[in-house]
XYZ file of C-alpha atoms in Angstrom:
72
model
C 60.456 -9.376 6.380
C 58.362 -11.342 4.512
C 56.605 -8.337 2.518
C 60.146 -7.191 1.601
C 61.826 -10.758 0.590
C 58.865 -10.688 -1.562
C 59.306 -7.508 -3.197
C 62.984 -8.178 -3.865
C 61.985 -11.946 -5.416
C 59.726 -10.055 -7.841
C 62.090 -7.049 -8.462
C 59.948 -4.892 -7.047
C 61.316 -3.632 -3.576
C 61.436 0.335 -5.057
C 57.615 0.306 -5.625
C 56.023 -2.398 -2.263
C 57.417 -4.915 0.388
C 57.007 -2.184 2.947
C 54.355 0.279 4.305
C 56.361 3.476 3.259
C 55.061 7.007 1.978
C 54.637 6.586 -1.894
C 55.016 2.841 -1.872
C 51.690 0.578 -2.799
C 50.005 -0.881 -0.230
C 47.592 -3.809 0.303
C 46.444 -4.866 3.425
C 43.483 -6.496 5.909
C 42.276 -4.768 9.108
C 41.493 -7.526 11.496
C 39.527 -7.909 14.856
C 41.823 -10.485 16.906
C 39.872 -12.300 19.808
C 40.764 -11.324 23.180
C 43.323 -13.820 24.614
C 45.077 -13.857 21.303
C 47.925 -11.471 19.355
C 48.063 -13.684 16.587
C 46.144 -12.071 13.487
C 46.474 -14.868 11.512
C 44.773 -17.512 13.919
C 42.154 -15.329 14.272
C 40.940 -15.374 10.658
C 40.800 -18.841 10.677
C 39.370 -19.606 13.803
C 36.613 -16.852 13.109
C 36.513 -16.659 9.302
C 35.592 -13.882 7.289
C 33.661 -12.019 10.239
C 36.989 -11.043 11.763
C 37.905 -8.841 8.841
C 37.005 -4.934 9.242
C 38.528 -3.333 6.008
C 40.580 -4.028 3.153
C 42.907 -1.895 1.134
C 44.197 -2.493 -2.378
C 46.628 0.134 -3.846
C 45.991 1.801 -0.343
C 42.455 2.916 -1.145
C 39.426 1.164 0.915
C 38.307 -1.333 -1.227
C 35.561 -3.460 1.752
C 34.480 -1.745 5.034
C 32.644 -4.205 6.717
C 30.888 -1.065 8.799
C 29.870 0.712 5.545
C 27.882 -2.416 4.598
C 31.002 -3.989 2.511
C 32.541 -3.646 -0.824
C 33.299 0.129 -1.196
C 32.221 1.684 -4.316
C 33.461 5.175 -5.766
């Protein structure tokens, strides 16, 4: 919800605010520690090291296993 409440304050809830075919999409893959389901807690309780990829646009922009920033 809070994607979308976001897309509607900016007037842009045809284009993002959800992860929908055609929409634009930005977005962190995270390693959680085990014990925890909260994604959030787990980047600050481990920092940077926790993130695995990053998408911009939805294209790859860091893959922490390719060595980091991705370049085309």
């Amino acid at each position: 919800w809070m994607t979308r409440r976001g897309a509607d304050a900016l007037g842009l809830h045809d284009e993002i605010g959800s992860l929908t075919p055609g929409r634009w999409a930005d977005l962190c893959v995270v390693s959680v520690e085990k014990g925890t389901d909260d994604p959030v807690a787990s980047v600050f309780q481990q920092g940077s090291t926790c993130i695995l990829r990053t998408y911009v646009g939805g294209r790859c922009m860091y893959d922490r296993d390719a060595g980091g920033m991705v370049r085309e």
